Every structure is written in C-alpha cells, then in structure tokens.
Amino acid sequence: MNPIKHVAIIMDGNGRWGRSKGKSRNFGHKEGLKTVEKIIKETLKNKIKYLTLYAFSTENWKRPKNEINYLFSLLNNFLSKKIKELNEEKIKFYVIGKKKFNKKLNRLLNYSEKLTSKNKRLQINLALNYGSKSEIIRAINFIKKKKLGINEKNVSKNLYTSNIPDPDILIRTGNRKRLSNFLLWQLAYSEIFFEKKLWPDFNEKDYNKILNLFKKIKRNFGKI
Ligand code: IPE
Ligand code: IPE
Ligand code: MG
C-alpha cells in the first residue's frame, strides 16, 4: 500500500459546468468552491499532509475581466469567512505563485499565511498566479544570485514548494489531458489521474476511488 503524503489537483471544468446548467461561467466557479470544501474535509479524513490546489494560472489573466474579478472576489470572500475555521482545524494555508494582487487581497493572503503558519495537520498550497515555467526560472535566478551550483537539489530547494514532498497524486478534472503549466518539475514521478467529471460534479466518492486506486499501484521510480 502506497502512503499518500501529497495530492495535487487541477480543478478544471467550472465554466463548462455553469454553461451546461444554462447559467454563467461564474455560476460554475461559485459551485466549484463547494467541491473545494468537500475535498479539504476528505483530505483531512484521509490524514494526507499536503493538498495543492490550482486556482489561477499565470495564463488565466487572458480571460475576460469580469471572470477574473469574480474569481478573486470568491477567493476574498472564502478566505475572510473561513480562515479562522481552517486555523481551528489546524490547517496551514500557503500560497504558491506570485502574490501580486490588489492591496486588500495581498493583505488577506499574508494574514492567512501568518495566522496558520504553525499548523501541522494539513498544509493547503493554493496555486495562485502560478506558472511552473516561471517558477523554475525564478529558482535558477535565485541559485545564480547565491552563487550556488545548478543541480536538482538546488532547483527543488528554490521552488515555491521547497520543503514540500513532490505530489504522489495529480488529479485533473474536466476531461482534459494536459498539465497547463502546473508543477512540471514536481510531477516528474507522480501518478496522474484524469477525471471526466467537471470540478463542481467531483465528489468525495470520486476522490476516494482515486486514492484507493493509487494505493495499489506499483511505483518504480526507474527501478524494477
Ligand atoms: C476552473 O475551470 C479553473 C479556473 C481557472 C478557475 P475553468 O474556468 O477552466 O472551466 P472550463 O474548463 O472553462 O470549463
Ligand atoms: C488550468 O485550467 C488552470 C486552473 C485549473 C487554475 P485551464 O482551464 O486554465 O487550462 P487550459 O487553458 O484549458 O489548459
Ligand atoms: Mg478550464
């Protein structure tokens, strides 16, 4: 049985879900937030230590302004309402990506990270304004500045995810089989599960099914 330390998720399909209900893409984003809450609870139940959620990519800035604004207002409301509860649940909140938003959101993100920084039960990494290619380039620039050797250990140590074990599992919902610039370095040996369901339809049962499938996989890491 493989232990599960880290699950990463590309939460895709909100927009299509909203449209499929005859409503807006934003309606799908709102519904998708409910799935986030379900999956956090289930991750705690499964005693998994790290959960990384892809919420906004560096490429997502190419979307219409109204959708971008809506996504960030959802995040703002969610965090302001829930960060206390997350803290009480002993969850550590951490942002991966470039924290460069409006003042209010920057402050809320920093506050949330600080408030929960000592928690050890589960670490939630929220990938926000995150792009894997720019993360790797940033790491290499740090290494150069520190005049260190460019090697695997130093690259890993200078990514946003330094000190976090690589994901055991990557799940992408929404019936698309691509990585969309997510954790390209860290996923080198992860087991990848592409899920047909759109994110708002994904539930605890689907999640546990994947976790159980993972446990039985023979992971080789190049060996036999
Ligand atoms: C959610 O799904 C991902 C985010 C960028 C928040 P999408 O908004 O990409 O939904 P689809 O893929 O267009 O259906
Ligand atoms: C990936 O989904 C980003 C997030 C889930 C935040 P996208 O919907 O942006 O990916 P593409 O553009 O279809 O590859
Ligand atoms: Mg999408």
PDB file of C-alpha atoms and ligand atoms in Angstrom:
ATOM      1  CA  MET A   1       0.000   0.000   0.000  1.00  0.00           C
ATOM      2  CA  ASN A   2       1.496   3.301  -1.069  1.00  0.00           C
ATOM      3  CA  PRO A   3       1.296   6.001   1.564  1.00  0.00           C
ATOM      4  CA  ILE A   4      -0.190   9.308   0.408  1.00  0.00           C
ATOM      5  CA  LYS A   5       1.551  12.432   1.578  1.00  0.00           C
ATOM      6  CA  HIS A   6       0.658  14.916  -1.122  1.00  0.00           C
ATOM      7  CA  VAL A   7      -2.246  15.282  -3.535  1.00  0.00           C
ATOM      8  CA  ALA A   8      -2.271  17.987  -6.211  1.00  0.00           C
ATOM      9  CA  ILE A   9      -5.416  18.923  -8.119  1.00  0.00           C
ATOM     10  CA  ILE A  10      -6.122  20.852 -11.310  1.00  0.00           C
ATOM     11  CA  MET A  11      -9.686  21.920 -10.576  1.00  0.00           C
ATOM     12  CA  ASP A  12     -10.957  22.244 -14.137  1.00  0.00           C
ATOM     13  CA  GLY A  13     -14.407  22.470 -15.669  1.00  0.00           C
ATOM     14  CA  ASN A  14     -16.237  25.138 -13.654  1.00  0.00           C
ATOM     15  CA  GLY A  15     -17.040  27.309 -16.658  1.00  0.00           C
ATOM     16  CA  ARG A  16     -18.437  24.438 -18.714  1.00  0.00           C
ATOM     17  CA  TRP A  17     -20.468  23.276 -15.732  1.00  0.00           C
ATOM     18  CA  GLY A  18     -22.097  26.700 -15.351  1.00  0.00           C
ATOM     19  CA  ARG A  19     -22.900  26.866 -19.050  1.00  0.00           C
ATOM     20  CA  SER A  20     -24.282  23.322 -19.039  1.00  0.00           C
ATOM     21  CA  LYS A  21     -26.820  24.449 -16.438  1.00  0.00           C
ATOM     22  CA  GLY A  22     -27.890  27.289 -18.715  1.00  0.00           C
ATOM     23  CA  LYS A  23     -26.160  29.772 -16.422  1.00  0.00           C
ATOM     24  CA  SER A  24     -22.919  31.765 -16.450  1.00  0.00           C
ATOM     25  CA  ARG A  25     -19.350  30.503 -16.201  1.00  0.00           C
ATOM     26  CA  ASN A  26     -19.135  32.411 -12.935  1.00  0.00           C
ATOM     27  CA  PHE A  27     -22.026  30.381 -11.556  1.00  0.00           C
ATOM     28  CA  GLY A  28     -19.821  27.331 -12.143  1.00  0.00           C
ATOM     29  CA  HIS A  29     -16.961  28.931 -10.220  1.00  0.00           C
ATOM     30  CA  LYS A  30     -19.239  29.543  -7.262  1.00  0.00           C
ATOM     31  CA  GLU A  31     -20.388  25.917  -7.289  1.00  0.00           C
ATOM     32  CA  GLY A  32     -16.790  24.744  -7.639  1.00  0.00           C
ATOM     33  CA  LEU A  33     -15.976  26.296  -4.302  1.00  0.00           C
ATOM     34  CA  LYS A  34     -18.327  23.805  -2.639  1.00  0.00           C
ATOM     35  CA  THR A  35     -16.251  20.983  -4.103  1.00  0.00           C
ATOM     36  CA  VAL A  36     -13.129  22.606  -2.654  1.00  0.00           C
ATOM     37  CA  GLU A  37     -14.662  22.433   0.821  1.00  0.00           C
ATOM     38  CA  LYS A  38     -15.698  18.799   0.366  1.00  0.00           C
ATOM     39  CA  ILE A  39     -12.259  17.781  -0.836  1.00  0.00           C
ATOM     40  CA  ILE A  40     -10.493  19.572   2.027  1.00  0.00           C
ATOM     41  CA  LYS A  41     -12.657  17.684   4.535  1.00  0.00           C
ATOM     42  CA  GLU A  42     -11.989  14.386   2.814  1.00  0.00           C
ATOM     43  CA  THR A  43      -8.256  15.092   2.701  1.00  0.00           C
ATOM     44  CA  LEU A  44      -8.277  15.610   6.471  1.00  0.00           C
ATOM     45  CA  LYS A  45     -10.191  12.363   6.931  1.00  0.00           C
ATOM     46  CA  ASN A  46      -7.574  10.538   4.895  1.00  0.00           C
ATOM     47  CA  LYS A  47      -4.796  12.084   7.011  1.00  0.00           C
ATOM     48  CA  ILE A  48      -2.994  13.442   3.965  1.00  0.00           C
ATOM     49  CA  LYS A  49      -0.440  16.108   4.874  1.00  0.00           C
ATOM     50  CA  TYR A  50      -0.341  18.245   1.717  1.00  0.00           C
ATOM     51  CA  LEU A  51      -3.032  19.317  -0.709  1.00  0.00           C
ATOM     52  CA  THR A  52      -2.105  21.598  -3.609  1.00  0.00           C
ATOM     53  CA  LEU A  53      -4.969  23.243  -5.494  1.00  0.00           C
ATOM     54  CA  TYR A  54      -4.554  25.010  -8.822  1.00  0.00           C
ATOM     55  CA  ALA A  55      -6.834  28.014  -8.570  1.00  0.00           C
ATOM     56  CA  PHE A  56      -5.411  30.566 -11.021  1.00  0.00           C
ATOM     57  CA  SER A  57      -2.632  30.198 -13.568  1.00  0.00           C
ATOM     58  CA  THR A  58      -0.364  32.899 -14.965  1.00  0.00           C
ATOM     59  CA  GLU A  59      -2.192  32.278 -18.262  1.00  0.00           C
ATOM     60  CA  ASN A  60      -5.638  32.797 -16.720  1.00  0.00           C
ATOM     61  CA  TRP A  61      -5.039  36.583 -16.869  1.00  0.00           C
ATOM     62  CA  LYS A  62      -6.001  36.230 -20.546  1.00  0.00           C
ATOM     63  CA  ARG A  63      -9.637  35.656 -19.514  1.00  0.00           C
ATOM     64  CA  PRO A  64     -12.322  38.359 -19.594  1.00  0.00           C
ATOM     65  CA  LYS A  65     -12.053  40.912 -16.792  1.00  0.00           C
ATOM     66  CA  ASN A  66     -15.440  40.084 -15.332  1.00  0.00           C
ATOM     67  CA  GLU A  67     -14.458  36.448 -14.836  1.00  0.00           C
ATOM     68  CA  ILE A  68     -11.089  37.336 -13.319  1.00  0.00           C
ATOM     69  CA  ASN A  69     -12.708  39.800 -10.929  1.00  0.00           C
ATOM     70  CA  TYR A  70     -15.316  37.252  -9.958  1.00  0.00           C
ATOM     71  CA  LEU A  71     -12.716  34.581  -9.217  1.00  0.00           C
ATOM     72  CA  PHE A  72     -10.762  36.904  -6.954  1.00  0.00           C
ATOM     73  CA  SER A  73     -13.884  38.125  -5.188  1.00  0.00           C
ATOM     74  CA  LEU A  74     -14.807  34.488  -4.492  1.00  0.00           C
ATOM     75  CA  LEU A  75     -11.370  33.899  -3.038  1.00  0.00           C
ATOM     76  CA  ASN A  76     -11.607  37.048  -0.958  1.00  0.00           C
ATOM     77  CA  ASN A  77     -14.970  36.078   0.500  1.00  0.00           C
ATOM     78  CA  PHE A  78     -13.954  32.499   1.087  1.00  0.00           C
ATOM     79  CA  LEU A  79     -10.767  33.354   2.928  1.00  0.00           C
ATOM     80  CA  SER A  80     -12.239  36.150   5.022  1.00  0.00           C
ATOM     81  CA  LYS A  81     -15.059  33.859   6.118  1.00  0.00           C
ATOM     82  CA  LYS A  82     -13.163  30.605   6.508  1.00  0.00           C
ATOM     83  CA  ILE A  83      -9.601  31.292   7.553  1.00  0.00           C
ATOM     84  CA  LYS A  84     -10.478  31.155  11.265  1.00  0.00           C
ATOM     85  CA  GLU A  85     -12.135  27.804  10.785  1.00  0.00           C
ATOM     86  CA  LEU A  86      -9.176  26.481   8.794  1.00  0.00           C
ATOM     87  CA  ASN A  87      -6.900  27.613  11.592  1.00  0.00           C
ATOM     88  CA  GLU A  88      -9.029  25.857  14.208  1.00  0.00           C
ATOM     89  CA  GLU A  89      -8.801  22.702  12.111  1.00  0.00           C
ATOM     90  CA  LYS A  90      -5.011  23.069  12.347  1.00  0.00           C
ATOM     91  CA  ILE A  91      -4.636  23.645   8.625  1.00  0.00           C
ATOM     92  CA  LYS A  92      -1.686  25.603   7.278  1.00  0.00           C
ATOM     93  CA  PHE A  93      -2.529  27.871   4.365  1.00  0.00           C
ATOM     94  CA  TYR A  94       0.218  28.654   1.890  1.00  0.00           C
ATOM     95  CA  VAL A  95       0.262  30.389  -1.474  1.00  0.00           C
ATOM     96  CA  ILE A  96       2.421  29.212  -4.355  1.00  0.00           C
ATOM     97  CA  GLY A  97       2.758  31.685  -7.196  1.00  0.00           C
ATOM     98  CA  LYS A  98       3.474  35.370  -7.396  1.00  0.00           C
ATOM     99  CA  LYS A  99       1.475  37.159  -4.702  1.00  0.00           C
ATOM    100  CA  LYS A 100       0.867  40.344  -6.638  1.00  0.00           C
ATOM    101  CA  PHE A 101      -2.783  41.293  -6.404  1.00  0.00           C
ATOM    102  CA  ASN A 102      -4.672  44.279  -5.092  1.00  0.00           C
ATOM    103  CA  LYS A 103      -3.676  45.573  -1.670  1.00  0.00           C
ATOM    104  CA  LYS A 104      -6.669  44.115   0.113  1.00  0.00           C
ATOM    105  CA  LEU A 105      -6.133  40.601  -1.242  1.00  0.00           C
ATOM    106  CA  ASN A 106      -2.368  40.726  -0.702  1.00  0.00           C
ATOM    107  CA  ARG A 107      -3.008  41.651   2.893  1.00  0.00           C
ATOM    108  CA  LEU A 108      -5.577  38.903   3.384  1.00  0.00           C
ATOM    109  CA  LEU A 109      -3.277  36.280   1.850  1.00  0.00           C
ATOM    110  CA  ASN A 110      -0.341  37.345   4.008  1.00  0.00           C
ATOM    111  CA  TYR A 111      -2.547  37.430   7.095  1.00  0.00           C
ATOM    112  CA  SER A 112      -3.909  33.949   6.354  1.00  0.00           C
ATOM    113  CA  GLU A 113      -0.448  32.508   5.831  1.00  0.00           C
ATOM    114  CA  LYS A 114       0.859  34.052   9.006  1.00  0.00           C
ATOM    115  CA  LEU A 115      -2.109  33.055  11.131  1.00  0.00           C
ATOM    116  CA  THR A 116      -1.836  29.400  10.123  1.00  0.00           C
ATOM    117  CA  SER A 117       1.929  29.093   9.700  1.00  0.00           C
ATOM    118  CA  LYS A 118       2.470  26.856  12.753  1.00  0.00           C
ATOM    119  CA  ASN A 119      -0.251  24.349  11.890  1.00  0.00           C
ATOM    120  CA  LYS A 120       0.841  20.819  11.130  1.00  0.00           C
ATOM    121  CA  ARG A 121      -2.255  18.734  10.414  1.00  0.00           C
ATOM    122  CA  LEU A 122      -2.661  19.578   6.736  1.00  0.00           C
ATOM    123  CA  GLN A 123      -0.925  22.113   4.508  1.00  0.00           C
ATOM    124  CA  ILE A 124      -3.038  23.547   1.727  1.00  0.00           C
ATOM    125  CA  ASN A 125      -0.984  25.103  -1.047  1.00  0.00           C
ATOM    126  CA  LEU A 126      -3.121  27.377  -3.143  1.00  0.00           C
ATOM    127  CA  ALA A 127      -1.598  27.903  -6.579  1.00  0.00           C
ATOM    128  CA  LEU A 128      -2.493  31.468  -7.432  1.00  0.00           C
ATOM    129  CA  ASN A 129      -0.975  33.426 -10.284  1.00  0.00           C
ATOM    130  CA  TYR A 130       1.107  30.280 -10.581  1.00  0.00           C
ATOM    131  CA  GLY A 131       3.071  29.107 -13.611  1.00  0.00           C
ATOM    132  CA  SER A 132       5.547  26.276 -13.466  1.00  0.00           C
ATOM    133  CA  LYS A 133       7.919  27.599 -16.112  1.00  0.00           C
ATOM    134  CA  SER A 134       8.320  30.950 -14.390  1.00  0.00           C
ATOM    135  CA  GLU A 135       8.737  29.134 -11.065  1.00  0.00           C
ATOM    136  CA  ILE A 136      11.677  27.163 -12.470  1.00  0.00           C
ATOM    137  CA  ILE A 137      13.292  30.254 -13.983  1.00  0.00           C
ATOM    138  CA  ARG A 138      12.845  32.091 -10.687  1.00  0.00           C
ATOM    139  CA  ALA A 139      14.568  29.216  -8.897  1.00  0.00           C
ATOM    140  CA  ILE A 140      17.510  29.288 -11.285  1.00  0.00           C
ATOM    141  CA  ASN A 141      17.877  33.035 -10.813  1.00  0.00           C
ATOM    142  CA  PHE A 142      17.931  32.587  -7.028  1.00  0.00           C
ATOM    143  CA  ILE A 143      20.616  29.920  -7.373  1.00  0.00           C
ATOM    144  CA  LYS A 144      22.719  32.174  -9.588  1.00  0.00           C
ATOM    145  CA  LYS A 145      22.384  35.076  -7.173  1.00  0.00           C
ATOM    146  CA  LYS A 146      23.526  32.874  -4.289  1.00  0.00           C
ATOM    147  CA  LYS A 147      26.383  31.606  -6.494  1.00  0.00           C
ATOM    148  CA  LEU A 148      25.365  28.001  -5.898  1.00  0.00           C
ATOM    149  CA  GLY A 149      25.608  25.056  -8.283  1.00  0.00           C
ATOM    150  CA  ILE A 150      22.756  24.449 -10.673  1.00  0.00           C
ATOM    151  CA  ASN A 151      21.710  20.937  -9.704  1.00  0.00           C
ATOM    152  CA  GLU A 152      18.477  19.069  -8.916  1.00  0.00           C
ATOM    153  CA  LYS A 153      18.713  19.592  -5.189  1.00  0.00           C
ATOM    154  CA  ASN A 154      19.214  23.329  -5.507  1.00  0.00           C
ATOM    155  CA  VAL A 155      16.441  23.731  -8.069  1.00  0.00           C
ATOM    156  CA  SER A 156      13.998  21.835  -5.828  1.00  0.00           C
ATOM    157  CA  LYS A 157      15.044  23.906  -2.836  1.00  0.00           C
ATOM    158  CA  ASN A 158      14.382  27.182  -4.625  1.00  0.00           C
ATOM    159  CA  LEU A 159      10.939  26.405  -5.989  1.00  0.00           C
ATOM    160  CA  TYR A 160       7.821  27.661  -4.166  1.00  0.00           C
ATOM    161  CA  THR A 161       7.442  24.070  -2.990  1.00  0.00           C
ATOM    162  CA  SER A 162      10.808  23.805  -1.213  1.00  0.00           C
ATOM    163  CA  ASN A 163      10.483  21.540   1.827  1.00  0.00           C
ATOM    164  CA  ILE A 164       7.261  20.051   0.464  1.00  0.00           C
ATOM    165  CA  PRO A 165       7.451  16.466  -0.821  1.00  0.00           C
ATOM    166  CA  ASP A 166       6.563  16.065  -4.501  1.00  0.00           C
ATOM    167  CA  PRO A 167       2.924  15.142  -5.175  1.00  0.00           C
ATOM    168  CA  ASP A 168       2.179  11.422  -5.066  1.00  0.00           C
ATOM    169  CA  ILE A 169      -1.013  12.008  -6.998  1.00  0.00           C
ATOM    170  CA  LEU A 170      -2.149  14.543  -9.570  1.00  0.00           C
ATOM    171  CA  ILE A 171      -5.857  14.733 -10.332  1.00  0.00           C
ATOM    172  CA  ARG A 172      -7.226  16.806 -13.195  1.00  0.00           C
ATOM    173  CA  THR A 173     -10.986  17.021 -13.507  1.00  0.00           C
ATOM    174  CA  GLY A 174     -12.849  18.374 -16.526  1.00  0.00           C
ATOM    175  CA  ASN A 175     -11.945  15.792 -19.171  1.00  0.00           C
ATOM    176  CA  ARG A 176      -8.761  17.457 -20.446  1.00  0.00           C
ATOM    177  CA  LYS A 177      -5.483  15.546 -20.532  1.00  0.00           C
ATOM    178  CA  ARG A 178      -2.871  18.231 -20.079  1.00  0.00           C
ATOM    179  CA  LEU A 179      -0.812  19.850 -17.333  1.00  0.00           C
ATOM    180  CA  SER A 180      -1.439  23.514 -18.220  1.00  0.00           C
ATOM    181  CA  ASN A 181       1.878  24.721 -16.754  1.00  0.00           C
ATOM    182  CA  PHE A 182       1.288  23.128 -13.340  1.00  0.00           C
ATOM    183  CA  LEU A 183       4.161  21.728 -11.219  1.00  0.00           C
ATOM    184  CA  LEU A 184       6.138  20.485 -14.233  1.00  0.00           C
ATOM    185  CA  TRP A 185       9.223  19.747 -12.128  1.00  0.00           C
ATOM    186  CA  GLN A 186       7.441  18.348  -9.089  1.00  0.00           C
ATOM    187  CA  LEU A 187       5.208  15.937 -11.042  1.00  0.00           C
ATOM    188  CA  ALA A 188       8.132  14.011 -12.554  1.00  0.00           C
ATOM    189  CA  TYR A 189       7.104  10.779 -10.768  1.00  0.00           C
ATOM    190  CA  SER A 190       3.524  11.459  -9.718  1.00  0.00           C
ATOM    191  CA  GLU A 191       0.664   9.140 -10.600  1.00  0.00           C
ATOM    192  CA  ILE A 192      -1.723  11.075 -12.834  1.00  0.00           C
ATOM    193  CA  PHE A 193      -5.485  10.649 -12.820  1.00  0.00           C
ATOM    194  CA  PHE A 194      -7.583  12.370 -15.466  1.00  0.00           C
ATOM    195  CA  GLU A 195     -11.194  12.603 -14.386  1.00  0.00           C
ATOM    196  CA  LYS A 196     -14.008  13.156 -16.858  1.00  0.00           C
ATOM    197  CA  LYS A 197     -16.313  14.891 -14.404  1.00  0.00           C
ATOM    198  CA  LEU A 198     -16.315  18.670 -14.257  1.00  0.00           C
ATOM    199  CA  TRP A 199     -14.982  20.060 -10.972  1.00  0.00           C
ATOM    200  CA  PRO A 200     -18.386  21.019  -9.458  1.00  0.00           C
ATOM    201  CA  ASP A 201     -19.585  17.426 -10.001  1.00  0.00           C
ATOM    202  CA  PHE A 202     -16.499  15.818  -8.462  1.00  0.00           C
ATOM    203  CA  ASN A 203     -17.273  14.401  -5.028  1.00  0.00           C
ATOM    204  CA  GLU A 204     -15.877  12.523  -2.041  1.00  0.00           C
ATOM    205  CA  LYS A 205     -16.626   9.164  -3.608  1.00  0.00           C
ATOM    206  CA  ASP A 206     -14.717  10.027  -6.796  1.00  0.00           C
ATOM    207  CA  TYR A 207     -11.826  11.294  -4.706  1.00  0.00           C
ATOM    208  CA  ASN A 208     -11.634   8.192  -2.524  1.00  0.00           C
ATOM    209  CA  LYS A 209     -11.826   5.971  -5.581  1.00  0.00           C
ATOM    210  CA  ILE A 210      -8.674   7.630  -6.921  1.00  0.00           C
ATOM    211  CA  LEU A 211      -6.898   7.447  -3.550  1.00  0.00           C
ATOM    212  CA  ASN A 212      -7.670   3.732  -3.347  1.00  0.00           C
ATOM    213  CA  LEU A 213      -6.515   3.087  -6.912  1.00  0.00           C
ATOM    214  CA  PHE A 214      -3.280   4.892  -6.149  1.00  0.00           C
ATOM    215  CA  LYS A 215      -2.579   2.773  -3.088  1.00  0.00           C
ATOM    216  CA  LYS A 216      -2.331  -0.350  -5.247  1.00  0.00           C
ATOM    217  CA  ILE A 217      -0.075   0.996  -7.987  1.00  0.00           C
ATOM    218  CA  LYS A 218       3.469  -0.337  -8.217  1.00  0.00           C
ATOM    219  CA  ARG A 219       5.673   2.732  -8.251  1.00  0.00           C
ATOM    220  CA  ASN A 220       9.053   2.040  -9.786  1.00  0.00           C
ATOM    221  CA  PHE A 221      10.961   5.312  -9.812  1.00  0.00           C
ATOM    222  CA  GLY A 222      13.107   3.803 -12.553  1.00  0.00           C
ATOM    223  CA  LYS A 223      13.810   0.597 -10.668  1.00  0.00           C
ATOM    224  CA  ILE A 224      12.151  -2.756 -11.378  1.00  0.00           C
TER     225      ILE A 224
HETATM  226  C1  IPE B   1     -11.798  26.273 -13.361  1.00  0.00           C
HETATM  227  O1  IPE B   1     -12.313  25.796 -14.524  1.00  0.00           O
HETATM  228  C2  IPE B   1     -10.355  26.636 -13.483  1.00  0.00           C
HETATM  229  C3  IPE B   1     -10.053  28.047 -13.209  1.00  0.00           C
HETATM  230  C4  IPE B   1      -9.249  28.733 -13.966  1.00  0.00           C
HETATM  231  C5  IPE B   1     -10.637  28.680 -12.032  1.00  0.00           C
HETATM  232  P1  IPE B   1     -12.434  26.629 -15.862  1.00  0.00           P
HETATM  233  O2  IPE B   1     -12.828  28.031 -15.564  1.00  0.00           O
HETATM  234  O3  IPE B   1     -11.195  26.485 -16.657  1.00  0.00           O
HETATM  235  O4  IPE B   1     -13.636  25.884 -16.563  1.00  0.00           O
HETATM  236  P2  IPE B   1     -13.683  25.358 -18.041  1.00  0.00           P
HETATM  237  O5  IPE B   1     -12.508  24.472 -18.233  1.00  0.00           O
HETATM  238  O6  IPE B   1     -13.636  26.561 -18.925  1.00  0.00           O
HETATM  239  O7  IPE B   1     -14.973  24.626 -18.103  1.00  0.00           O
HETATM  240  C1  IPE B   2      -5.893  25.127 -15.550  1.00  0.00           C
HETATM  241  O1  IPE B   2      -7.119  25.199 -16.154  1.00  0.00           O
HETATM  242  C2  IPE B   2      -5.773  26.197 -14.510  1.00  0.00           C
HETATM  243  C3  IPE B   2      -6.586  26.015 -13.328  1.00  0.00           C
HETATM  244  C4  IPE B   2      -7.337  24.995 -13.039  1.00  0.00           C
HETATM  245  C5  IPE B   2      -6.496  27.092 -12.376  1.00  0.00           C
HETATM  246  P1  IPE B   2      -7.333  25.995 -17.526  1.00  0.00           P
HETATM  247  O2  IPE B   2      -8.755  25.845 -17.870  1.00  0.00           O
HETATM  248  O3  IPE B   2      -6.823  27.376 -17.379  1.00  0.00           O
HETATM  249  O4  IPE B   2      -6.394  25.208 -18.526  1.00  0.00           O
HETATM  250  P2  IPE B   2      -6.401  25.194 -20.108  1.00  0.00           P
HETATM  251  O5  IPE B   2      -6.299  26.618 -20.556  1.00  0.00           O
HETATM  252  O6  IPE B   2      -7.675  24.579 -20.542  1.00  0.00           O
HETATM  253  O7  IPE B   2      -5.230  24.371 -20.487  1.00  0.00           O
HETATM  254 MG    MG B   3     -10.568  25.069 -17.978  1.00  0.00          MG
END
